[in-house]
PDB file of C-alpha atoms in Angstrom:
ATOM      1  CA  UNK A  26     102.696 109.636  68.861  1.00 79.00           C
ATOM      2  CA  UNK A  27     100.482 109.170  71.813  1.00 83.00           C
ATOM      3  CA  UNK A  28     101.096 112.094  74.457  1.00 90.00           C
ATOM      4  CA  UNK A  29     100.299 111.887  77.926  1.00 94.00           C
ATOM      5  CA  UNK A  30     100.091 114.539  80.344  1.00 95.00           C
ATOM      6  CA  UNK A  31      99.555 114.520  84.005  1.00 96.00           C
ATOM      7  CA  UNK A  32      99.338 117.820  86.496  1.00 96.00           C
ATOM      8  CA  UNK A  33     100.376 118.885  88.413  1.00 96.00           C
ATOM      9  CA  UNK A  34     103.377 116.570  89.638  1.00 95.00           C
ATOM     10  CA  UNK A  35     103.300 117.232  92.893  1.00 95.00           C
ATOM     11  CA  UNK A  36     100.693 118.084  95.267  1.00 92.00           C
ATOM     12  CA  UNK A  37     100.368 118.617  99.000  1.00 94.00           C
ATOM     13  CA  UNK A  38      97.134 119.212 100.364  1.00 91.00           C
ATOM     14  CA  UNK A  39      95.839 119.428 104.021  1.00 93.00           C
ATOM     15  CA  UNK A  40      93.720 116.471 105.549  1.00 95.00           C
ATOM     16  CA  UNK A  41      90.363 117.030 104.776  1.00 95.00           C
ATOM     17  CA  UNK A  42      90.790 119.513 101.865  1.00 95.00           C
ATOM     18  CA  UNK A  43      89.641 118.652  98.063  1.00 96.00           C
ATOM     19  CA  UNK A  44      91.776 118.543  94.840  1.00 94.00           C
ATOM     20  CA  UNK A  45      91.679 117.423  91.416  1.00 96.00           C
ATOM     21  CA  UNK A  46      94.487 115.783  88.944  1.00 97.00           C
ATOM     22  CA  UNK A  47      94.191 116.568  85.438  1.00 97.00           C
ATOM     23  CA  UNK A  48      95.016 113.998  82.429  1.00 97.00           C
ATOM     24  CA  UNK A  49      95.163 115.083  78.891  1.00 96.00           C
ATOM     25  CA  UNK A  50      96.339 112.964  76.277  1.00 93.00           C
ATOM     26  CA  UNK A  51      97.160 114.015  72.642  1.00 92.00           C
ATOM     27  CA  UNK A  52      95.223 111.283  70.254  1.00 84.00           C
ATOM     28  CA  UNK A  53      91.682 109.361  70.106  1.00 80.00           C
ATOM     29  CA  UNK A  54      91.053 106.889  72.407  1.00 78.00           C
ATOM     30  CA  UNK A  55      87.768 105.948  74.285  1.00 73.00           C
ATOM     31  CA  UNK A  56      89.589 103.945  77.260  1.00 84.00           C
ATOM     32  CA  UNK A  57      91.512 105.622  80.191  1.00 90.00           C
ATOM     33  CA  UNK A  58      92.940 103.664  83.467  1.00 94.00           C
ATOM     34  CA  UNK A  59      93.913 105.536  86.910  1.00 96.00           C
ATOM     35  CA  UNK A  60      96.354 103.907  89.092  1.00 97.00           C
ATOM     36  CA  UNK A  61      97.707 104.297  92.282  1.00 97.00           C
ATOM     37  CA  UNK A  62     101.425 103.254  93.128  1.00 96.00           C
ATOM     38  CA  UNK A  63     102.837 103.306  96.982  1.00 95.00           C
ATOM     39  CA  UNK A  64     106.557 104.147  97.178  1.00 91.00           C
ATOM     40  CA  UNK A  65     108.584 101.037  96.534  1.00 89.00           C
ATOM     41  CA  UNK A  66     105.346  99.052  95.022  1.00 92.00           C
ATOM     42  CA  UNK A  67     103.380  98.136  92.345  1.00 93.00           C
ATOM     43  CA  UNK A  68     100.555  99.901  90.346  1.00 95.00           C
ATOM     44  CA  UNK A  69      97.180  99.230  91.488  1.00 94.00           C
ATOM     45  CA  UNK A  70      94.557  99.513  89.301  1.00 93.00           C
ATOM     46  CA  UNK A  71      91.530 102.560  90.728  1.00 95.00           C
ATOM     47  CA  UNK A  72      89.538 103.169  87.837  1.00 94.00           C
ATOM     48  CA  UNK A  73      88.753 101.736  84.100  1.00 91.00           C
ATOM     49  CA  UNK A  74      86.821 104.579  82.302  1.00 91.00           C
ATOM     50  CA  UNK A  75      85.749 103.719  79.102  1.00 84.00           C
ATOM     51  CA  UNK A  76      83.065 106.018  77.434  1.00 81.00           C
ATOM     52  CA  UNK A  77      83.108 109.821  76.979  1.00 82.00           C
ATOM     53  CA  UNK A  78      81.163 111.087  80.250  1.00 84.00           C
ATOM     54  CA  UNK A  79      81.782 107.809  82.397  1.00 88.00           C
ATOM     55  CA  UNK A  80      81.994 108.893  85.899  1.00 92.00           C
ATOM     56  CA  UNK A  81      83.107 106.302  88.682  1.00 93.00           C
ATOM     57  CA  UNK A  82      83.765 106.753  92.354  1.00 95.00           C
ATOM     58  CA  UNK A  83      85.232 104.373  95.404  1.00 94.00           C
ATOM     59  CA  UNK A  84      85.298 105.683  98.338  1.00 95.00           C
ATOM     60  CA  UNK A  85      86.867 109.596  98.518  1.00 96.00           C
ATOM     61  CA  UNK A  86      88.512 109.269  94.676  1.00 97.00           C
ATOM     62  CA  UNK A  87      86.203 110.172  92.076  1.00 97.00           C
ATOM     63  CA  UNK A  88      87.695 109.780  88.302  1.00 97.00           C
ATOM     64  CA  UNK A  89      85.760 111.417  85.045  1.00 96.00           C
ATOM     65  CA  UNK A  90      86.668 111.285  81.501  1.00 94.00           C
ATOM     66  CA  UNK A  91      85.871 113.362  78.671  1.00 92.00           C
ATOM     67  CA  UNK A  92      86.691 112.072  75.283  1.00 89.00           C
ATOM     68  CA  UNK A  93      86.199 115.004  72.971  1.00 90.00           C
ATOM     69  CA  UNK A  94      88.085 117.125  75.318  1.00 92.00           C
ATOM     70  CA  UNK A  95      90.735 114.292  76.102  1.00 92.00           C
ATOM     71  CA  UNK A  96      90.839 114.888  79.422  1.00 94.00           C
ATOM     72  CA  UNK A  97      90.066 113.108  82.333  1.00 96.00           C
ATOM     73  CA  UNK A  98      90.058 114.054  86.353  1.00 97.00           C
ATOM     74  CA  UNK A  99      90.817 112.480  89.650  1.00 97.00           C
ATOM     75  CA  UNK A 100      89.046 114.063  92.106  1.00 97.00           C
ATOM     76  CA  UNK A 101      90.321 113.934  95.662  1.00 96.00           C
ATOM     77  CA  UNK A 102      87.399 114.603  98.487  1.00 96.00           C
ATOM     78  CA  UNK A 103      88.021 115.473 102.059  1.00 94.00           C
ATOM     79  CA  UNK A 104      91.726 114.075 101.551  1.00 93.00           C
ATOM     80  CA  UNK A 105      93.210 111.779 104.215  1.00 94.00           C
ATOM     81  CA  UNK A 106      96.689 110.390 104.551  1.00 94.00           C
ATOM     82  CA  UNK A 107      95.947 107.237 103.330  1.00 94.00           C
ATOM     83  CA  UNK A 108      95.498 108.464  99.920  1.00 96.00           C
ATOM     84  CA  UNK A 109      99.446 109.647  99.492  1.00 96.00           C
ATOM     85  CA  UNK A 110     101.120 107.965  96.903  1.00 96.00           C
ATOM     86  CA  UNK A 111     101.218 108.583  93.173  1.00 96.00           C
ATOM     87  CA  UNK A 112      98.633 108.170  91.216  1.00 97.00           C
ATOM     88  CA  UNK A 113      98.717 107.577  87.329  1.00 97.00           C
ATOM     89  CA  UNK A 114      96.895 108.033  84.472  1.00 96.00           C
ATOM     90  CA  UNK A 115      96.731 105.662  81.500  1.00 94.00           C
ATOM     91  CA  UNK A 116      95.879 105.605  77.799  1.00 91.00           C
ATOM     92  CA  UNK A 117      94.703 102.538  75.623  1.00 83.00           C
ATOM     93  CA  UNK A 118      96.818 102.891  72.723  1.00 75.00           C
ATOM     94  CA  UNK A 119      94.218 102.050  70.381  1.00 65.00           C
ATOM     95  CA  UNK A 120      94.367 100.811  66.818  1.00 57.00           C
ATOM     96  CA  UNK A 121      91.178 100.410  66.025  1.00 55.00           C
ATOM     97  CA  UNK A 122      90.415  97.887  69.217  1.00 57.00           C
ATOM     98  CA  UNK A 123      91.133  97.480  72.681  1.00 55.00           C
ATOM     99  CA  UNK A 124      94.713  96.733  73.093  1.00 64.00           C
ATOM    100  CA  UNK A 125      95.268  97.110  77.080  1.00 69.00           C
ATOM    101  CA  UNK A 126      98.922  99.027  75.391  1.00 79.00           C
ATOM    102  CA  UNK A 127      98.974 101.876  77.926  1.00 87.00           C
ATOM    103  CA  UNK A 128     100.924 104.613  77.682  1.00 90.00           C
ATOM    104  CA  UNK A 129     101.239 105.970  80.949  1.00 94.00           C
ATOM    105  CA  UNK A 130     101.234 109.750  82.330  1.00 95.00           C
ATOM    106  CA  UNK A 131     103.941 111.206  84.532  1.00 93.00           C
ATOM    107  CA  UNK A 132     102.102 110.199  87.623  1.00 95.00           C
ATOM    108  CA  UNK A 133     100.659 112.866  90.521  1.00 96.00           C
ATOM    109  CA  UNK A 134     102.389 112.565  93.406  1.00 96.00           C
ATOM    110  CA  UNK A 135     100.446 112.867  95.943  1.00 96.00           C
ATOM    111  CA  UNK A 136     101.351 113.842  99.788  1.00 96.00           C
ATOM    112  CA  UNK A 137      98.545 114.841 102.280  1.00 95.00           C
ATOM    113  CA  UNK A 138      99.590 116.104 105.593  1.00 92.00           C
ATOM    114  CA  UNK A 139      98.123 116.038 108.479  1.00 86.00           C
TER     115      UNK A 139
ATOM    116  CA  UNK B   8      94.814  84.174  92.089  1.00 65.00           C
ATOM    117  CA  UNK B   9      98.777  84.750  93.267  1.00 80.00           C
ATOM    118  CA  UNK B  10      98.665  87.324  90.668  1.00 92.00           C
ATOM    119  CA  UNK B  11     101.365  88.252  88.629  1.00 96.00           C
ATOM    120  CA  UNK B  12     104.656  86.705  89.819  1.00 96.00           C
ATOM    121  CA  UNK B  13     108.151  88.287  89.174  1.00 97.00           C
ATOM    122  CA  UNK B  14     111.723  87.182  90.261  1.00 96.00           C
ATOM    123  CA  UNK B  15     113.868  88.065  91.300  1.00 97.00           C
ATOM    124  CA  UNK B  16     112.778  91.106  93.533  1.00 96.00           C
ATOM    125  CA  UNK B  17     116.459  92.812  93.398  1.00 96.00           C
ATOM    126  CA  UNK B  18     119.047  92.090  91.275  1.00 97.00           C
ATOM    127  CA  UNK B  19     122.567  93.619  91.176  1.00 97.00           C
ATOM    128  CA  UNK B  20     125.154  92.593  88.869  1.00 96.00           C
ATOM    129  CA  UNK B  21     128.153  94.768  87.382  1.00 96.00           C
ATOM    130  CA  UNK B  22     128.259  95.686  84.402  1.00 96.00           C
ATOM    131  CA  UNK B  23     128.587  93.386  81.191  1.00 96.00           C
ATOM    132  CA  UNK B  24     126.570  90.916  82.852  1.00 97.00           C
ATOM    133  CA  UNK B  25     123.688  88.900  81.123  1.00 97.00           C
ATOM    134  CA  UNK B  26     120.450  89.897  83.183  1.00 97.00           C
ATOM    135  CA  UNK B  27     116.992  87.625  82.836  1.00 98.00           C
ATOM    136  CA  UNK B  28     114.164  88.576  84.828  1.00 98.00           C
ATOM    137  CA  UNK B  29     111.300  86.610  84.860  1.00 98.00           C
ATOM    138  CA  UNK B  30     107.328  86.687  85.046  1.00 98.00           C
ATOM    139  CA  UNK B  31     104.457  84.259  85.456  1.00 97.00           C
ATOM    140  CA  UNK B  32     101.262  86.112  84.037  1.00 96.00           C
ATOM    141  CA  UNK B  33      97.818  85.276  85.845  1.00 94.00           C
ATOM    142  CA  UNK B  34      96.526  82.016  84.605  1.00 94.00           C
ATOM    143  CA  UNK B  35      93.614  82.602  81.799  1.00 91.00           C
ATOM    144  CA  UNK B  36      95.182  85.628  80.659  1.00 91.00           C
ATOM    145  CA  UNK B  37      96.446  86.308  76.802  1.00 89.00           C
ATOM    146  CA  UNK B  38      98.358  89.039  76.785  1.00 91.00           C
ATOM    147  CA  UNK B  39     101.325  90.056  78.385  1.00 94.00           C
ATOM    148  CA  UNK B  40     103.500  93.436  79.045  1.00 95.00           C
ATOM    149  CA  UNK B  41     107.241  94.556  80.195  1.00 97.00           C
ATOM    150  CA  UNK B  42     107.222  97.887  81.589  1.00 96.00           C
ATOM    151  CA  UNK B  43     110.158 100.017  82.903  1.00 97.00           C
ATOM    152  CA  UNK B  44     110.259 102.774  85.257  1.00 96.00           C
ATOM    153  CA  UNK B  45     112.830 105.191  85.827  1.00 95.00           C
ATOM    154  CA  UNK B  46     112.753 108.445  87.708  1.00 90.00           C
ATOM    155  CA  UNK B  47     113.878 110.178  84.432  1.00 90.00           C
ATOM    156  CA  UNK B  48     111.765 108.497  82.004  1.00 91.00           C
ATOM    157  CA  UNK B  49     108.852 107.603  84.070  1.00 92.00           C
ATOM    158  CA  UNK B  50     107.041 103.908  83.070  1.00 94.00           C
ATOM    159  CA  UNK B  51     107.771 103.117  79.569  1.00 93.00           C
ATOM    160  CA  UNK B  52     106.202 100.024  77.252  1.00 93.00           C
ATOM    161  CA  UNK B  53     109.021  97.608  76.577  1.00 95.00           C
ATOM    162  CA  UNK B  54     107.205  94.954  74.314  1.00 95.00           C
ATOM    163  CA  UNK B  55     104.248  92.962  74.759  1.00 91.00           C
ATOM    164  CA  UNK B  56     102.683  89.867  73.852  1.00 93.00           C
ATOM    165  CA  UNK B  57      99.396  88.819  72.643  1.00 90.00           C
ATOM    166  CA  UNK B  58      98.665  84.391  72.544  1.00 91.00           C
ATOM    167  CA  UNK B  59     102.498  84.153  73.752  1.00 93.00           C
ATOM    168  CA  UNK B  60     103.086  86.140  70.291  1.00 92.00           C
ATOM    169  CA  UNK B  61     105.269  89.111  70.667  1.00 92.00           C
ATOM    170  CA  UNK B  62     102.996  91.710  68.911  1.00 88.00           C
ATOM    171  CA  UNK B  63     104.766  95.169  69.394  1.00 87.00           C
ATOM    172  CA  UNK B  64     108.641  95.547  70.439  1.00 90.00           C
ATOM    173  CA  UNK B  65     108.688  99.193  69.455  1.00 88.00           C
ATOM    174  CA  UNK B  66     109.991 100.415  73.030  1.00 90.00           C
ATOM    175  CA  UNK B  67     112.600  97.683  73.165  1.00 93.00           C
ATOM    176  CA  UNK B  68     115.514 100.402  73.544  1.00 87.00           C
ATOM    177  CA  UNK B  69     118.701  98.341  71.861  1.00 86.00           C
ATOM    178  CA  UNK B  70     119.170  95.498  70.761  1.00 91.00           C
ATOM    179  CA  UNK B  71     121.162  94.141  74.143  1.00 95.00           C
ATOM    180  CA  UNK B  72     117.351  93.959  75.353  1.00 96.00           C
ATOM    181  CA  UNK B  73     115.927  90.764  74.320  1.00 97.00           C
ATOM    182  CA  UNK B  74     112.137  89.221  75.759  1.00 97.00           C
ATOM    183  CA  UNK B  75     110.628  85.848  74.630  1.00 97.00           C
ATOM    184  CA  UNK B  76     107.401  83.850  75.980  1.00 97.00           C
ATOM    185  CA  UNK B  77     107.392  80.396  75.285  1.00 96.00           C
ATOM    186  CA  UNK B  78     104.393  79.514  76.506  1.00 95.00           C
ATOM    187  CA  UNK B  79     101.199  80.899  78.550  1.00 94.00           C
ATOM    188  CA  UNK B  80     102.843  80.794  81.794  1.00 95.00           C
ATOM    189  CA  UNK B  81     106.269  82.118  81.552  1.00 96.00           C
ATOM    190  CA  UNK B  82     108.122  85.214  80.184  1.00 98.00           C
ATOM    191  CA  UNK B  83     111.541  86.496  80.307  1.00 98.00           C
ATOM    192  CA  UNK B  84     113.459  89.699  79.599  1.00 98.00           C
ATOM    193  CA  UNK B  85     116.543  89.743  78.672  1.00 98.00           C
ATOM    194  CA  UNK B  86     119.515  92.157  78.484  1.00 97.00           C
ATOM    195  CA  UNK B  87     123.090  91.871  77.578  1.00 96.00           C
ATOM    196  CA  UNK B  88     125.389  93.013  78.246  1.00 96.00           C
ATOM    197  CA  UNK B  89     123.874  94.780  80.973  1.00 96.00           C
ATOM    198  CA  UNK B  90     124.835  98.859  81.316  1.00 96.00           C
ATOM    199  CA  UNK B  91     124.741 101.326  84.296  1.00 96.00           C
ATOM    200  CA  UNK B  92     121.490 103.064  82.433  1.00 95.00           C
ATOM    201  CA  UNK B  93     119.541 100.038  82.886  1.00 96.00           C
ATOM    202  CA  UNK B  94     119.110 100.190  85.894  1.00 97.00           C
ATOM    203  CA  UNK B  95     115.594 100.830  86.615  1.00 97.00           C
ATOM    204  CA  UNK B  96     112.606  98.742  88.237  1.00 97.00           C
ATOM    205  CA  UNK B  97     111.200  96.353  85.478  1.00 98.00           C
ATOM    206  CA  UNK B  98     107.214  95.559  85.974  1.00 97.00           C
ATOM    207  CA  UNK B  99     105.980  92.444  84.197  1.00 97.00           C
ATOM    208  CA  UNK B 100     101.594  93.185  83.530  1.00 95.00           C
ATOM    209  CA  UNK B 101      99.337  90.736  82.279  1.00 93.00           C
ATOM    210  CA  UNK B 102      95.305  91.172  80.971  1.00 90.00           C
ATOM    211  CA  UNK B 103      92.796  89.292  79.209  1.00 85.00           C
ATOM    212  CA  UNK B 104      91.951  90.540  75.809  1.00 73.00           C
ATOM    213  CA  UNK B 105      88.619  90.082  75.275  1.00 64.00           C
ATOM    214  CA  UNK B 106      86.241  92.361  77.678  1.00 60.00           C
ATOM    215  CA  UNK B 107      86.268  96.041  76.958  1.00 59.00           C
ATOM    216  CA  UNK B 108      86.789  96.764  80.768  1.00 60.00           C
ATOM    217  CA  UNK B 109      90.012  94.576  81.240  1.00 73.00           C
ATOM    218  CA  UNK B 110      92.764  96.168  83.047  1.00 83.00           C
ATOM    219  CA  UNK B 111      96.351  95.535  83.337  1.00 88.00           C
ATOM    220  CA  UNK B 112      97.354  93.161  86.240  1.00 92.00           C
ATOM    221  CA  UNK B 113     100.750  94.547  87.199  1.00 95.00           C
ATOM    222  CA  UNK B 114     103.578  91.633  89.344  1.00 96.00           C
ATOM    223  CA  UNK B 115     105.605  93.506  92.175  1.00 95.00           C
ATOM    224  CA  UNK B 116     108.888  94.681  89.605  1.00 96.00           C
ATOM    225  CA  UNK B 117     112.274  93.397  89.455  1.00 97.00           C
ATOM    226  CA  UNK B 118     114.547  96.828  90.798  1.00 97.00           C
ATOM    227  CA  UNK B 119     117.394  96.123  88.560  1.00 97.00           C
ATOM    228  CA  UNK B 120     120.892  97.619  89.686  1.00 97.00           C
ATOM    229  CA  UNK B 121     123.920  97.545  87.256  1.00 97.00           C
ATOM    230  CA  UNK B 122     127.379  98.852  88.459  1.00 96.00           C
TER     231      UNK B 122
END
């Protein structure tokens, strides 16, 4: 059974400050999604990684994934309160071919202060 | 695009009640997903639905949970009777299978409250 794990659950940072949230997942697959959810909304899709060493950044997020390693990282540069909310991780529950199944982490959540 | 479209937004009924939410999945796309998230649980994979075809029910939790898509534009979950533990916020997500880089499209979520 596909595993995923997200850490750590909760993290408070300082404006400006870096930080990095850590995915691992427990079984092969080559496609990984980061989302972002605001309290009381929906999931907005950040990042589609799909190849081991695929690196892709917008704006301050920056999200990395490592296949042989299963893990992939958000990173989080020169943090500002716009970025609070919780962010998820996602795994393509692969059978052989893209299936867009995700199995979704615990989610990050995220609150920088000020 | 509107995007995905769920209804209602809130729902509260007591318990024993029939509950049908409803989604409309962007036009164009083929497959379709019911999510659930709890605090407890976090978001868990309901069923989905590739060509209107429901493909994997696996995460269906009972049998009082019921979803069907008759056609390309229209999908509905179903539960009864309803029970306290259902209550939860249910997303609807479409995609289009075909690209390797497609992503989930997720609707705003039904919050669900059963007394």
């Amino acid at each position: 059974e596909l595993k995923v794990e997200q850490n750590p659950l909760f993290l408070s940072m300082q404006e400006g400050k870096n930080y990095t949230i850590y995915c691992n997942y427990s079984t092969t697959s080559d496609r990984l999604y980061w989302y972002r959810q605001d309290p009381g909304k929906s999931l907005e899709s950040l990042f589609v990684l799909l190849s081991n060493g695929a690196v892709k950044q917008e704006g301050r997020l920056m999200a990395s994934l490592d296949t042989k390693a299963r893990l992939s990282t958000l990173h989080i540069t020169a943090a500002v309160h716009d970025l609070s909310a919780t962010y998820f991780c996602a795994v393509d529950k692969s059978d052989g071919g893209a299936t867009n199944k995700l199995i979704f982490g615990t989610g990050t959540l995220l609150a920088v202060q000020p | 695009d509107a995007g995905v479209i769920q209804s209602p937004r809130h729902e509260v009924t007591e318990m024993g009640q029939e509950v049908t939410l409803r989604c409309k999945p962007i036009s164009g796309h083929n497959s379709l997903f019911w999510y659930r998230q709890t605090m407890m649980r976090g978001l868990e994979l309901l069923i989905y639905f590739n060509n209107n075809v429901p493909i994997d029910d696996s995460g269906m939790p009972e049998d009082r949970f019921s979803a069907k898509m008759p056609n390309a534009s229209f999908s509905t979950l179903k539960i009864q009777p309803s029970e306290p533990r259902d209550s939860a916020v249910y997303f609807c997500a479409s995609s289009l299978r075909r690209a390797t880089n497609e992503k989930l499209f997720f609707g705003s979520g039904t919050q669900l409250s059963v007394l």
